[in-house]
PDB file of C-alpha atoms in Angstrom:
ATOM      1  CA  MET Q  87      -0.153   0.133   0.047  1.00 48.00           C
ATOM      2  CA  ASP Q  88       1.760   3.425  -0.891  1.00 70.00           C
ATOM      3  CA  SER Q  89       2.217   5.440   2.184  1.00 80.00           C
ATOM      4  CA  ILE Q  90       3.055   9.331   1.982  1.00 88.00           C
ATOM      5  CA  ILE Q  91       6.081   8.839   4.111  1.00 87.00           C
ATOM      6  CA  HIS Q  92       7.863   6.647   1.324  1.00 85.00           C
ATOM      7  CA  MET Q  93       7.556   9.412  -0.768  1.00 96.00           C
ATOM      8  CA  LEU Q  94       8.610  12.539   1.242  1.00 97.00           C
ATOM      9  CA  ARG Q  95      12.342  11.620   0.945  1.00 96.00           C
ATOM     10  CA  GLU Q  96      11.985  11.804  -2.735  1.00 97.00           C
ATOM     11  CA  ALA Q  97       9.418  14.818  -3.052  1.00 98.00           C
ATOM     12  CA  SER Q  98      11.714  16.782  -0.742  1.00 98.00           C
ATOM     13  CA  ILE Q  99      14.541  16.151  -3.304  1.00 98.00           C
ATOM     14  CA  VAL Q 100      12.480  17.055  -6.191  1.00 98.00           C
ATOM     15  CA  VAL Q 101      11.340  20.521  -4.345  1.00 98.00           C
ATOM     16  CA  ASN Q 102      14.412  21.649  -2.669  1.00 98.00           C
ATOM     17  CA  ASN Q 103      17.336  20.230  -5.442  1.00 98.00           C
ATOM     18  CA  GLY Q 104      14.863  20.264  -8.997  1.00 98.00           C
ATOM     19  CA  PHE Q 105      12.804  22.923  -8.205  1.00 98.00           C
ATOM     20  CA  ARG Q 106      15.119  24.695  -5.641  1.00 98.00           C
ATOM     21  CA  VAL Q 107      11.777  26.069  -4.119  1.00 98.00           C
ATOM     22  CA  GLN Q 108      12.310  29.398  -1.981  1.00 98.00           C
ATOM     23  CA  PRO Q 109      10.722  30.874   1.042  1.00 98.00           C
ATOM     24  CA  ASN Q 110       7.556  32.911  -0.126  1.00 97.00           C
ATOM     25  CA  ASP Q 111       7.665  31.322  -3.722  1.00 98.00           C
ATOM     26  CA  VAL Q 112       3.544  31.078  -4.905  1.00 98.00           C
ATOM     27  CA  ALA Q 113       3.537  27.464  -6.039  1.00 98.00           C
ATOM     28  CA  THR Q 114       0.814  25.509  -7.747  1.00 98.00           C
ATOM     29  CA  VAL Q 115       0.446  21.836  -7.893  1.00 98.00           C
ATOM     30  CA  LEU Q 116      -1.809  20.197 -10.383  1.00 98.00           C
ATOM     31  CA  ALA Q 117      -2.915  16.921  -9.591  1.00 98.00           C
ATOM     32  CA  ASP Q 118      -5.358  14.080 -10.722  1.00 98.00           C
ATOM     33  CA  GLY Q 119      -7.277  11.696  -8.240  1.00 97.00           C
ATOM     34  CA  GLU Q 120      -5.146   8.770  -8.974  1.00 97.00           C
ATOM     35  CA  ARG Q 121      -1.613  10.647  -8.336  1.00 97.00           C
ATOM     36  CA  MET Q 122      -3.199  12.607  -5.427  1.00 97.00           C
ATOM     37  CA  LEU Q 123      -0.823  11.163  -2.203  1.00 97.00           C
ATOM     38  CA  GLU Q 124       2.056  11.975  -4.625  1.00 97.00           C
ATOM     39  CA  ALA Q 125       0.762  15.589  -5.319  1.00 98.00           C
ATOM     40  CA  GLN Q 126       0.274  15.979  -1.499  1.00 97.00           C
ATOM     41  CA  ALA Q 127       3.927  14.974  -0.833  1.00 98.00           C
ATOM     42  CA  LEU Q 128       5.087  17.668  -3.412  1.00 98.00           C
ATOM     43  CA  ALA Q 129       2.765  20.247  -1.823  1.00 98.00           C
ATOM     44  CA  GLY Q 130       3.925  19.892   1.851  1.00 98.00           C
ATOM     45  CA  SER Q 131       7.521  19.524   0.835  1.00 98.00           C
ATOM     46  CA  ALA Q 132       7.235  22.912  -0.821  1.00 98.00           C
ATOM     47  CA  ALA Q 133       5.283  24.163   2.182  1.00 98.00           C
ATOM     48  CA  ALA Q 134       8.050  23.099   4.305  1.00 98.00           C
ATOM     49  CA  ALA Q 135      10.500  24.903   2.029  1.00 98.00           C
ATOM     50  CA  GLY Q 136       8.359  28.319   2.841  1.00 98.00           C
ATOM     51  CA  ALA Q 137       6.235  28.361  -0.383  1.00 98.00           C
ATOM     52  CA  ASP Q 138       2.417  29.676  -0.107  1.00 98.00           C
ATOM     53  CA  VAL Q 139       1.276  26.258  -1.886  1.00 98.00           C
ATOM     54  CA  ILE Q 140      -2.009  25.552  -3.435  1.00 98.00           C
ATOM     55  CA  LEU Q 141      -2.971  21.908  -4.784  1.00 98.00           C
ATOM     56  CA  ILE Q 142      -5.714  22.070  -7.186  1.00 98.00           C
ATOM     57  CA  ASP Q 143      -7.723  18.541  -8.431  1.00 98.00           C
ATOM     58  CA  ILE Q 144      -7.728  18.638 -12.227  1.00 98.00           C
ATOM     59  CA  THR Q 145      -8.946  15.104 -12.856  1.00 98.00           C
ATOM     60  CA  GLN Q 146     -11.894  15.951 -15.040  1.00 97.00           C
ATOM     61  CA  HIS Q 147      -9.393  18.067 -17.149  1.00 97.00           C
ATOM     62  CA  VAL Q 148      -7.257  15.053 -17.289  1.00 97.00           C
ATOM     63  CA  ILE Q 149      -9.736  13.002 -18.077  1.00 97.00           C
ATOM     64  CA  LYS Q 150     -11.092  15.255 -20.927  1.00 96.00           C
ATOM     65  CA  GLY Q 151      -7.517  15.605 -22.171  1.00 94.00           C
ATOM     66  CA  LEU Q 152      -6.963  11.882 -22.391  1.00 94.00           C
ATOM     67  CA  LEU Q 153      -9.769  11.289 -24.447  1.00 94.00           C
ATOM     68  CA  SER Q 154      -8.524  13.568 -27.334  1.00 92.00           C
ATOM     69  CA  PRO Q 155      -4.942  13.293 -28.957  1.00 92.00           C
ATOM     70  CA  GLY Q 156      -4.628  16.883 -28.878  1.00 93.00           C
ATOM     71  CA  ILE Q 157      -3.107  19.748 -27.050  1.00 96.00           C
ATOM     72  CA  PRO Q 158      -4.849  20.170 -23.925  1.00 96.00           C
ATOM     73  CA  GLU Q 159      -5.664  23.537 -23.411  1.00 97.00           C
ATOM     74  CA  PRO Q 160      -6.904  24.198 -19.675  1.00 97.00           C
ATOM     75  CA  PRO Q 161      -9.975  26.511 -18.687  1.00 96.00           C
ATOM     76  CA  ARG Q 162      -9.272  29.660 -17.679  1.00 97.00           C
ATOM     77  CA  ASN Q 163      -9.301  29.050 -13.743  1.00 96.00           C
ATOM     78  CA  ILE Q 164      -6.443  26.555 -14.211  1.00 97.00           C
ATOM     79  CA  SER Q 165      -4.962  28.667 -16.603  1.00 98.00           C
ATOM     80  CA  ASN Q 166      -4.949  31.970 -14.268  1.00 98.00           C
ATOM     81  CA  ALA Q 167      -3.499  29.468 -11.248  1.00 98.00           C
ATOM     82  CA  VAL Q 168      -0.459  28.685 -13.440  1.00 98.00           C
ATOM     83  CA  THR Q 169       0.595  31.969 -15.337  1.00 98.00           C
ATOM     84  CA  ASN Q 170       0.493  33.383 -12.120  1.00 98.00           C
ATOM     85  CA  SER Q 171       2.617  31.327 -10.173  1.00 98.00           C
ATOM     86  CA  ASP Q 172       6.357  31.277  -9.429  1.00 98.00           C
ATOM     87  CA  VAL Q 173       6.626  27.334  -9.086  1.00 98.00           C
ATOM     88  CA  VAL Q 174       4.230  25.408 -10.879  1.00 98.00           C
ATOM     89  CA  ILE Q 175       4.577  21.362 -10.294  1.00 98.00           C
ATOM     90  CA  ILE Q 176       2.239  18.932 -12.524  1.00 98.00           C
ATOM     91  CA  LYS Q 177       1.693  15.625 -10.902  1.00 98.00           C
ATOM     92  CA  THR Q 178      -0.678  13.671 -13.715  1.00 98.00           C
ATOM     93  CA  ASN Q 179      -1.002  11.073 -15.855  1.00 96.00           C
ATOM     94  CA  ILE Q 180       2.422  11.629 -17.758  1.00 94.00           C
ATOM     95  CA  ASP Q 181       0.657  11.791 -21.314  1.00 94.00           C
ATOM     96  CA  TYR Q 182      -1.812  14.221 -20.334  1.00 96.00           C
ATOM     97  CA  ALA Q 183       1.273  16.140 -18.764  1.00 97.00           C
ATOM     98  CA  HIS Q 184       3.580  15.959 -22.002  1.00 94.00           C
ATOM     99  CA  ARG Q 185       0.794  17.710 -24.281  1.00 95.00           C
ATOM    100  CA  PHE Q 186      -0.176  19.938 -21.221  1.00 97.00           C
ATOM    101  CA  ALA Q 187       3.474  21.118 -21.854  1.00 96.00           C
ATOM    102  CA  HIS Q 188       2.537  22.592 -25.375  1.00 95.00           C
ATOM    103  CA  THR Q 189      -0.296  24.659 -24.027  1.00 97.00           C
ATOM    104  CA  ASP Q 190      -0.642  28.424 -24.752  1.00 96.00           C
ATOM    105  CA  THR Q 191      -1.066  28.504 -20.862  1.00 98.00           C
ATOM    106  CA  VAL Q 192       2.518  26.532 -20.205  1.00 98.00           C
ATOM    107  CA  ARG Q 193       3.887  29.377 -22.667  1.00 97.00           C
ATOM    108  CA  LYS Q 194       2.321  32.272 -20.732  1.00 98.00           C
ATOM    109  CA  ALA Q 195       3.453  30.602 -17.271  1.00 98.00           C
ATOM    110  CA  VAL Q 196       7.067  30.403 -19.071  1.00 97.00           C
ATOM    111  CA  ASP Q 197       7.203  33.930 -20.322  1.00 97.00           C
ATOM    112  CA  ASN Q 198       6.463  35.062 -16.608  1.00 98.00           C
ATOM    113  CA  MET Q 199       9.724  33.478 -15.438  1.00 98.00           C
ATOM    114  CA  ALA Q 200       7.837  30.549 -13.619  1.00 98.00           C
ATOM    115  CA  LYS Q 201       9.784  27.318 -12.914  1.00 98.00           C
ATOM    116  CA  ILE Q 202       7.575  24.475 -14.729  1.00 98.00           C
ATOM    117  CA  ALA Q 203       7.666  20.569 -14.779  1.00 98.00           C
ATOM    118  CA  SER Q 204       6.016  17.385 -14.576  1.00 98.00           C
ATOM    119  CA  VAL Q 205       7.050  14.906 -11.884  1.00 98.00           C
ATOM    120  CA  GLU Q 206       7.481  11.592 -13.379  1.00 97.00           C
ATOM    121  CA  GLU Q 207       5.511   8.469 -12.368  1.00 94.00           C
ATOM    122  CA  GLY Q 208       6.640   6.737  -9.606  1.00 95.00           C
ATOM    123  CA  LEU Q 209       7.732   9.080  -6.861  1.00 96.00           C
ATOM    124  CA  GLY Q 210       9.270   6.895  -3.924  1.00 95.00           C
ATOM    125  CA  THR Q 211      10.271   3.957  -5.749  1.00 94.00           C
ATOM    126  CA  TRP Q 212      13.493   5.417  -7.629  1.00 95.00           C
ATOM    127  CA  GLY Q 213      15.880   5.273  -4.990  1.00 94.00           C
ATOM    128  CA  LEU Q 214      16.410   9.057  -6.062  1.00 96.00           C
ATOM    129  CA  THR Q 215      19.883  10.849  -4.573  1.00 97.00           C
ATOM    130  CA  ALA Q 216      20.614  14.408  -5.094  1.00 96.00           C
ATOM    131  CA  GLN Q 217      23.477  13.203  -6.940  1.00 97.00           C
ATOM    132  CA  ASP Q 218      21.567  11.861  -9.480  1.00 97.00           C
ATOM    133  CA  ILE Q 219      19.618  15.169 -10.204  1.00 97.00           C
ATOM    134  CA  GLU Q 220      23.446  16.550 -10.749  1.00 97.00           C
ATOM    135  CA  THR Q 221      24.677  13.778 -12.947  1.00 97.00           C
ATOM    136  CA  VAL Q 222      21.660  14.160 -15.324  1.00 97.00           C
ATOM    137  CA  HIS Q 223      21.890  18.140 -15.245  1.00 97.00           C
ATOM    138  CA  GLN Q 224      25.620  17.923 -16.118  1.00 97.00           C
ATOM    139  CA  ARG Q 225      25.186  15.138 -18.997  1.00 97.00           C
ATOM    140  CA  THR Q 226      23.030  17.416 -20.639  1.00 97.00           C
ATOM    141  CA  ILE Q 227      25.052  20.312 -20.600  1.00 97.00           C
ATOM    142  CA  LYS Q 228      27.803  17.773 -21.907  1.00 97.00           C
ATOM    143  CA  LEU Q 229      25.452  17.015 -24.929  1.00 97.00           C
ATOM    144  CA  VAL Q 230      24.491  20.287 -25.772  1.00 97.00           C
ATOM    145  CA  GLU Q 231      27.924  21.085 -26.434  1.00 97.00           C
ATOM    146  CA  ALA Q 232      28.655  18.187 -28.338  1.00 97.00           C
ATOM    147  CA  PHE Q 233      25.800  19.281 -30.850  1.00 97.00           C
ATOM    148  CA  ARG Q 234      26.832  23.148 -30.646  1.00 97.00           C
ATOM    149  CA  GLY Q 235      26.431  24.375 -34.279  1.00 97.00           C
ATOM    150  CA  ALA Q 236      24.992  21.266 -35.755  1.00 98.00           C
ATOM    151  CA  ASP Q 237      23.218  21.474 -39.363  1.00 98.00           C
ATOM    152  CA  LYS Q 238      22.437  18.108 -40.650  1.00 98.00           C
ATOM    153  CA  ILE Q 239      21.464  15.352 -38.564  1.00 98.00           C
ATOM    154  CA  HIS Q 240      21.537  11.660 -40.055  1.00 98.00           C
ATOM    155  CA  VAL Q 241      20.003   8.941 -38.094  1.00 98.00           C
ATOM    156  CA  THR Q 242      20.141   5.053 -39.002  1.00 98.00           C
ATOM    157  CA  THR Q 243      19.037   1.806 -37.050  1.00 98.00           C
ATOM    158  CA  ARG Q 244      19.377  -1.773 -37.247  1.00 98.00           C
ATOM    159  CA  LYS Q 245      15.725  -1.927 -37.408  1.00 98.00           C
ATOM    160  CA  GLY Q 246      15.471   0.458 -40.591  1.00 98.00           C
ATOM    161  CA  SER Q 247      15.555   4.063 -39.868  1.00 98.00           C
ATOM    162  CA  ASP Q 248      17.604   6.136 -42.523  1.00 98.00           C
ATOM    163  CA  PHE Q 249      16.435   9.580 -42.250  1.00 98.00           C
ATOM    164  CA  THR Q 250      18.244  13.104 -42.512  1.00 98.00           C
ATOM    165  CA  LEU Q 251      16.794  16.493 -40.916  1.00 98.00           C
ATOM    166  CA  SER Q 252      18.602  20.067 -40.212  1.00 98.00           C
ATOM    167  CA  ILE Q 253      18.623  21.977 -36.917  1.00 98.00           C
ATOM    168  CA  LYS Q 254      20.581  24.599 -38.366  1.00 98.00           C
ATOM    169  CA  GLY Q 255      20.515  27.579 -36.367  1.00 98.00           C
ATOM    170  CA  ARG Q 256      17.803  26.286 -33.615  1.00 98.00           C
ATOM    171  CA  PRO Q 257      19.093  26.599 -30.188  1.00 97.00           C
ATOM    172  CA  PRO Q 258      18.724  23.769 -27.962  1.00 97.00           C
ATOM    173  CA  LEU Q 259      15.929  23.175 -25.504  1.00 96.00           C
ATOM    174  CA  LEU Q 260      17.553  21.782 -21.987  1.00 95.00           C
ATOM    175  CA  VAL Q 261      15.262  19.495 -20.105  1.00 95.00           C
ATOM    176  CA  THR Q 262      16.837  18.501 -16.698  1.00 96.00           C
ATOM    177  CA  PRO Q 263      16.195  18.061 -13.185  1.00 97.00           C
ATOM    178  CA  ILE Q 264      17.306  21.256 -12.485  1.00 98.00           C
ATOM    179  CA  ARG Q 265      14.440  23.845 -13.333  1.00 97.00           C
ATOM    180  CA  GLU Q 266      15.407  27.657 -13.836  1.00 96.00           C
ATOM    181  CA  LYS Q 267      12.826  30.245 -14.157  1.00 97.00           C
ATOM    182  CA  GLY Q 268      11.684  30.863 -17.691  1.00 97.00           C
ATOM    183  CA  VAL Q 269      12.272  27.596 -18.847  1.00 95.00           C
ATOM    184  CA  MET Q 270       9.906  25.440 -20.945  1.00 94.00           C
ATOM    185  CA  MET Q 271       8.038  23.018 -19.136  1.00 96.00           C
ATOM    186  CA  GLY Q 272       9.798  19.188 -19.005  1.00 94.00           C
ATOM    187  CA  PRO Q 273       9.371  16.093 -16.802  1.00 96.00           C
ATOM    188  CA  MET Q 274      11.688  15.425 -13.753  1.00 97.00           C
ATOM    189  CA  PRO Q 275      13.573  14.225 -11.988  1.00 97.00           C
ATOM    190  CA  LEU Q 276      14.702  11.364 -14.118  1.00 96.00           C
ATOM    191  CA  TRP Q 277      14.571  12.914 -16.905  1.00 96.00           C
ATOM    192  CA  GLY Q 278      17.279  14.230 -19.436  1.00 97.00           C
ATOM    193  CA  GLU Q 279      16.623  15.931 -22.904  1.00 97.00           C
ATOM    194  CA  VAL Q 280      18.239  17.907 -25.594  1.00 98.00           C
ATOM    195  CA  ALA Q 281      15.694  19.084 -27.756  1.00 98.00           C
ATOM    196  CA  TYR Q 282      15.475  21.184 -30.996  1.00 98.00           C
ATOM    197  CA  ALA Q 283      12.732  22.260 -33.373  1.00 98.00           C
ATOM    198  CA  ALA Q 284      13.466  20.655 -36.482  1.00 98.00           C
ATOM    199  CA  ILE Q 285      13.745  22.900 -39.715  1.00 98.00           C
ATOM    200  CA  GLU Q 286       9.942  22.165 -40.756  1.00 98.00           C
ATOM    201  CA  ASP Q 287      11.010  21.171 -44.290  1.00 98.00           C
ATOM    202  CA  SER Q 288      14.046  19.575 -43.842  1.00 98.00           C
ATOM    203  CA  ALA Q 289      13.326  15.699 -42.868  1.00 98.00           C
ATOM    204  CA  ASN Q 290      13.110  12.944 -45.290  1.00 98.00           C
ATOM    205  CA  GLY Q 291      13.544   9.189 -45.517  1.00 98.00           C
ATOM    206  CA  THR Q 292      12.560   6.288 -43.120  1.00 98.00           C
ATOM    207  CA  ILE Q 293      11.567   6.885 -39.600  1.00 98.00           C
ATOM    208  CA  ILE Q 294      11.162   3.455 -37.692  1.00 98.00           C
ATOM    209  CA  CYS Q 295       9.462   4.309 -34.469  1.00 98.00           C
ATOM    210  CA  ASP Q 296      10.209   1.158 -32.182  1.00 98.00           C
ATOM    211  CA  GLY Q 297       9.797   2.528 -28.677  1.00 98.00           C
ATOM    212  CA  VAL Q 298       6.516   4.706 -27.346  1.00 97.00           C
ATOM    213  CA  MET Q 299       4.824   7.288 -28.842  1.00 97.00           C
ATOM    214  CA  ASN Q 300       2.255   9.229 -26.521  1.00 93.00           C
ATOM    215  CA  PHE Q 301      -1.635   8.527 -27.091  1.00 92.00           C
ATOM    216  CA  VAL Q 302      -0.869   6.063 -29.751  1.00 96.00           C
ATOM    217  CA  ALA Q 303       1.670   3.458 -27.788  1.00 96.00           C
ATOM    218  CA  PRO Q 304       2.350   4.885 -24.415  1.00 94.00           C
ATOM    219  CA  PHE Q 305       3.949   1.563 -23.484  1.00 95.00           C
ATOM    220  CA  GLY Q 306       5.530   1.102 -26.433  1.00 97.00           C
ATOM    221  CA  VAL Q 307       4.727  -0.052 -29.888  1.00 97.00           C
ATOM    222  CA  ASN Q 308       3.492  -3.897 -30.303  1.00 97.00           C
ATOM    223  CA  THR Q 309       4.764  -3.401 -34.377  1.00 98.00           C
ATOM    224  CA  PRO Q 310       7.390  -0.874 -34.912  1.00 98.00           C
ATOM    225  CA  ILE Q 311       5.382   2.113 -37.127  1.00 98.00           C
ATOM    226  CA  THR Q 312       7.142   3.090 -40.656  1.00 98.00           C
ATOM    227  CA  LEU Q 313       6.937   6.720 -41.279  1.00 98.00           C
ATOM    228  CA  LYS Q 314       7.972   7.618 -45.098  1.00 98.00           C
ATOM    229  CA  VAL Q 315       8.793  11.606 -44.837  1.00 98.00           C
ATOM    230  CA  LYS Q 316       9.626  13.786 -48.097  1.00 98.00           C
ATOM    231  CA  ASP Q 317      10.099  17.395 -47.243  1.00 98.00           C
ATOM    232  CA  GLY Q 318       9.282  17.454 -43.760  1.00 98.00           C
ATOM    233  CA  ARG Q 319       6.031  15.868 -44.166  1.00 98.00           C
ATOM    234  CA  VAL Q 320       4.691  12.151 -43.126  1.00 98.00           C
ATOM    235  CA  THR Q 321       3.500  10.851 -46.622  1.00 98.00           C
ATOM    236  CA  GLU Q 322       3.167   7.074 -46.023  1.00 98.00           C
ATOM    237  CA  ILE Q 323       2.563   5.484 -42.376  1.00 98.00           C
ATOM    238  CA  LEU Q 324       3.245   1.681 -42.153  1.00 98.00           C
ATOM    239  CA  GLY Q 325       3.004  -1.021 -39.716  1.00 98.00           C
ATOM    240  CA  GLY Q 326       0.396  -2.619 -37.625  1.00 97.00           C
ATOM    241  CA  GLU Q 327      -3.097  -1.604 -35.166  1.00 97.00           C
ATOM    242  CA  GLU Q 328      -0.991   1.256 -33.869  1.00 97.00           C
ATOM    243  CA  ALA Q 329       0.105   2.875 -37.310  1.00 98.00           C
ATOM    244  CA  ASP Q 330      -3.712   2.359 -38.140  1.00 98.00           C
ATOM    245  CA  LYS Q 331      -4.533   4.436 -35.108  1.00 97.00           C
ATOM    246  CA  LEU Q 332      -1.899   7.163 -36.305  1.00 98.00           C
ATOM    247  CA  LYS Q 333      -3.261   7.304 -39.476  1.00 98.00           C
ATOM    248  CA  LYS Q 334      -6.671   8.161 -38.439  1.00 97.00           C
ATOM    249  CA  ILE Q 335      -5.232  10.835 -35.789  1.00 97.00           C
ATOM    250  CA  LEU Q 336      -3.461  12.556 -38.596  1.00 97.00           C
ATOM    251  CA  GLU Q 337      -6.200  12.335 -40.825  1.00 97.00           C
ATOM    252  CA  ARG Q 338      -8.742  14.275 -38.756  1.00 96.00           C
ATOM    253  CA  ALA Q 339      -6.081  16.814 -37.692  1.00 97.00           C
ATOM    254  CA  ASP Q 340      -4.992  19.817 -38.922  1.00 97.00           C
ATOM    255  CA  LYS Q 341      -2.959  20.293 -41.848  1.00 97.00           C
ATOM    256  CA  ASP Q 342       0.330  21.125 -40.153  1.00 98.00           C
ATOM    257  CA  ALA Q 343      -0.085  18.097 -37.695  1.00 98.00           C
ATOM    258  CA  ASN Q 344       2.089  15.541 -40.103  1.00 98.00           C
ATOM    259  CA  VAL Q 345       5.233  17.844 -39.799  1.00 98.00           C
ATOM    260  CA  VAL Q 346       8.213  16.483 -38.402  1.00 98.00           C
ATOM    261  CA  ALA Q 347       9.087  19.318 -35.877  1.00 98.00           C
ATOM    262  CA  GLU Q 348      11.251  18.231 -33.320  1.00 98.00           C
ATOM    263  CA  PHE Q 349      14.467  16.213 -32.729  1.00 98.00           C
ATOM    264  CA  SER Q 350      15.501  15.443 -29.142  1.00 98.00           C
ATOM    265  CA  ILE Q 351      18.212  13.219 -27.488  1.00 98.00           C
ATOM    266  CA  GLY Q 352      17.652  11.570 -24.241  1.00 98.00           C
ATOM    267  CA  SER Q 353      20.206  11.608 -21.261  1.00 98.00           C
ATOM    268  CA  GLY Q 354      18.534  10.367 -17.974  1.00 97.00           C
ATOM    269  CA  HIS Q 355      19.954   7.097 -16.438  1.00 96.00           C
ATOM    270  CA  LEU Q 356      17.348   5.846 -14.337  1.00 95.00           C
ATOM    271  CA  GLU Q 357      14.281   5.911 -16.955  1.00 95.00           C
ATOM    272  CA  LYS Q 358      12.825   2.316 -17.854  1.00 93.00           C
ATOM    273  CA  PHE Q 359      11.864   1.521 -21.200  1.00 96.00           C
ATOM    274  CA  GLY Q 360       8.140   0.848 -22.069  1.00 95.00           C
ATOM    275  CA  THR Q 361       7.076   4.270 -20.272  1.00 94.00           C
ATOM    276  CA  LEU Q 362       6.699   7.449 -21.619  1.00 92.00           C
ATOM    277  CA  SER Q 363       9.403   8.743 -19.629  1.00 94.00           C
ATOM    278  CA  GLU Q 364      11.834   6.581 -22.083  1.00 96.00           C
ATOM    279  CA  LYS Q 365      11.954   9.620 -24.062  1.00 96.00           C
ATOM    280  CA  GLY Q 366      14.378  10.989 -21.807  1.00 97.00           C
ATOM    281  CA  LYS Q 367      16.634   7.688 -21.391  1.00 97.00           C
ATOM    282  CA  TYR Q 368      19.929   7.871 -22.490  1.00 97.00           C
ATOM    283  CA  GLY Q 369      20.521   5.437 -25.531  1.00 96.00           C
ATOM    284  CA  THR Q 370      17.072   6.868 -27.295  1.00 98.00           C
ATOM    285  CA  ILE Q 371      16.244   9.757 -29.784  1.00 98.00           C
ATOM    286  CA  HIS Q 372      12.727  10.917 -30.283  1.00 98.00           C
ATOM    287  CA  ILE Q 373      11.108  12.850 -33.080  1.00 98.00           C
ATOM    288  CA  ALA Q 374       7.714  14.668 -32.924  1.00 98.00           C
ATOM    289  CA  LEU Q 375       4.862  15.273 -35.261  1.00 98.00           C
ATOM    290  CA  GLY Q 376       3.203  18.643 -35.080  1.00 98.00           C
ATOM    291  CA  ASP Q 377       3.747  21.591 -33.191  1.00 97.00           C
ATOM    292  CA  ASN Q 378       6.892  22.857 -32.247  1.00 97.00           C
ATOM    293  CA  HIS Q 379       5.820  26.699 -31.763  1.00 95.00           C
ATOM    294  CA  HIS Q 380       5.143  26.969 -28.456  1.00 88.00           C
ATOM    295  CA  ALA Q 381       7.492  24.822 -26.725  1.00 91.00           C
ATOM    296  CA  TYR Q 382      11.125  24.688 -28.702  1.00 95.00           C
ATOM    297  CA  PRO Q 383      13.380  27.925 -29.689  1.00 96.00           C
ATOM    298  CA  GLY Q 384      12.871  29.228 -33.312  1.00 97.00           C
ATOM    299  CA  GLY Q 385      10.024  26.495 -34.082  1.00 98.00           C
ATOM    300  CA  LYS Q 386       7.561  28.175 -36.754  1.00 98.00           C
ATOM    301  CA  ASN Q 387       4.933  25.237 -37.051  1.00 98.00           C
ATOM    302  CA  VAL Q 388       1.815  25.323 -35.498  1.00 97.00           C
ATOM    303  CA  SER Q 389      -0.484  22.901 -34.974  1.00 97.00           C
ATOM    304  CA  LYS Q 390      -2.945  21.327 -32.015  1.00 96.00           C
ATOM    305  CA  TYR Q 391      -1.087  18.187 -31.864  1.00 97.00           C
ATOM    306  CA  HIS Q 392       2.206  16.971 -30.627  1.00 97.00           C
ATOM    307  CA  ILE Q 393       3.045  13.615 -31.286  1.00 97.00           C
ATOM    308  CA  ASP Q 394       6.107  12.086 -29.554  1.00 97.00           C
ATOM    309  CA  ALA Q 395       7.648   9.022 -30.716  1.00 98.00           C
ATOM    310  CA  THR Q 396      11.114   7.010 -29.749  1.00 98.00           C
ATOM    311  CA  ILE Q 397      13.725   5.563 -31.417  1.00 98.00           C
ATOM    312  CA  ARG Q 398      15.825   3.170 -29.736  1.00 98.00           C
ATOM    313  CA  TYR Q 399      19.742   2.664 -30.077  1.00 98.00           C
ATOM    314  CA  PRO Q 400      19.932   4.769 -32.599  1.00 98.00           C
ATOM    315  CA  THR Q 401      23.339   5.794 -34.722  1.00 98.00           C
ATOM    316  CA  VAL Q 402      23.380   9.705 -35.058  1.00 98.00           C
ATOM    317  CA  GLU Q 403      25.777  11.758 -37.534  1.00 98.00           C
ATOM    318  CA  VAL Q 404      25.850  15.200 -37.001  1.00 98.00           C
ATOM    319  CA  ASP Q 405      27.654  17.063 -39.859  1.00 98.00           C
ATOM    320  CA  GLY Q 406      29.590  13.938 -40.962  1.00 97.00           C
ATOM    321  CA  ARG Q 407      30.495  13.158 -37.186  1.00 97.00           C
ATOM    322  CA  CYS Q 408      29.263  10.272 -35.450  1.00 98.00           C
ATOM    323  CA  LEU Q 409      28.356  11.177 -32.129  1.00 98.00           C
ATOM    324  CA  ILE Q 410      26.007   8.165 -31.259  1.00 98.00           C
ATOM    325  CA  ARG Q 411      26.442   4.768 -31.822  1.00 98.00           C
ATOM    326  CA  GLU Q 412      23.412   2.538 -31.328  1.00 98.00           C
ATOM    327  CA  GLY Q 413      22.706   4.382 -28.912  1.00 98.00           C
ATOM    328  CA  GLU Q 414      26.053   4.659 -27.305  1.00 98.00           C
ATOM    329  CA  TRP Q 415      27.464   8.562 -27.044  1.00 98.00           C
ATOM    330  CA  THR Q 416      30.891   8.514 -28.661  1.00 97.00           C
ATOM    331  CA  PHE Q 417      31.734  12.296 -27.593  1.00 94.00           C
TER     332      PHE Q 417
END
């Protein structure tokens, strides 16, 4: 049986080492009913750090968001609480939280210099230490340096991925467990990631998604999904039932939902395969279809959809240099 006592040690690390909550911070915790005990541990830890805390149950909005594949813009009452806080902690279903990060509400909170992140599943079970947070943070900074000035990205895998895209001139988005003011929302505390808005018409080739895909396959695909891509847009989708599900989503979506809009590299060592958190795991990369305007520096594609998909054990060449070989960093 879950106990808040088991959660408090890691909740304290999240609040004090990740969010670095300060006395008199205005802190808002958004939670759904299934994760309310974890949310209470986080809210209590923030209060103990001296913050003025409110915990809001947004279960009904989370359910609504889970029944639709789009970006779940919250109603005004939730939005006002988020955009007027110094610290925003999201403790909801992780699929919902990932798409919530692409809302106008989060964009406004970031512009208002909030610290904002979703807390991953399993608080109290990770064996998390303060050193883990620092390790992922430093590793992610190293990754940014390795990709500095990058233009052409070439990805291949043993399962058949073979595609190119460009990130020329696009600044990196660092997602680390240490949350900074005015930095776009991401998951934490295990997560590490460097994300780029792909040049919108640059992707070409074959993308084999063999990991997770939010909304479509949140626990991992049963049959890999093959995306044929030309000049930045998906032109063909092949695979099994999950591929058919993605086809139906894109057929009903806006015209720019099929754009390859994001290229990201995972850097976390405690993440697990078969969860949506594998997108932040060392040894994976992920691409996303749809919106890159709200969350990624320099992104120009506007869509009501953002669909992430992981690729496991990739080989990544950057301007002709191999920086990742079958998931292992070579720099």
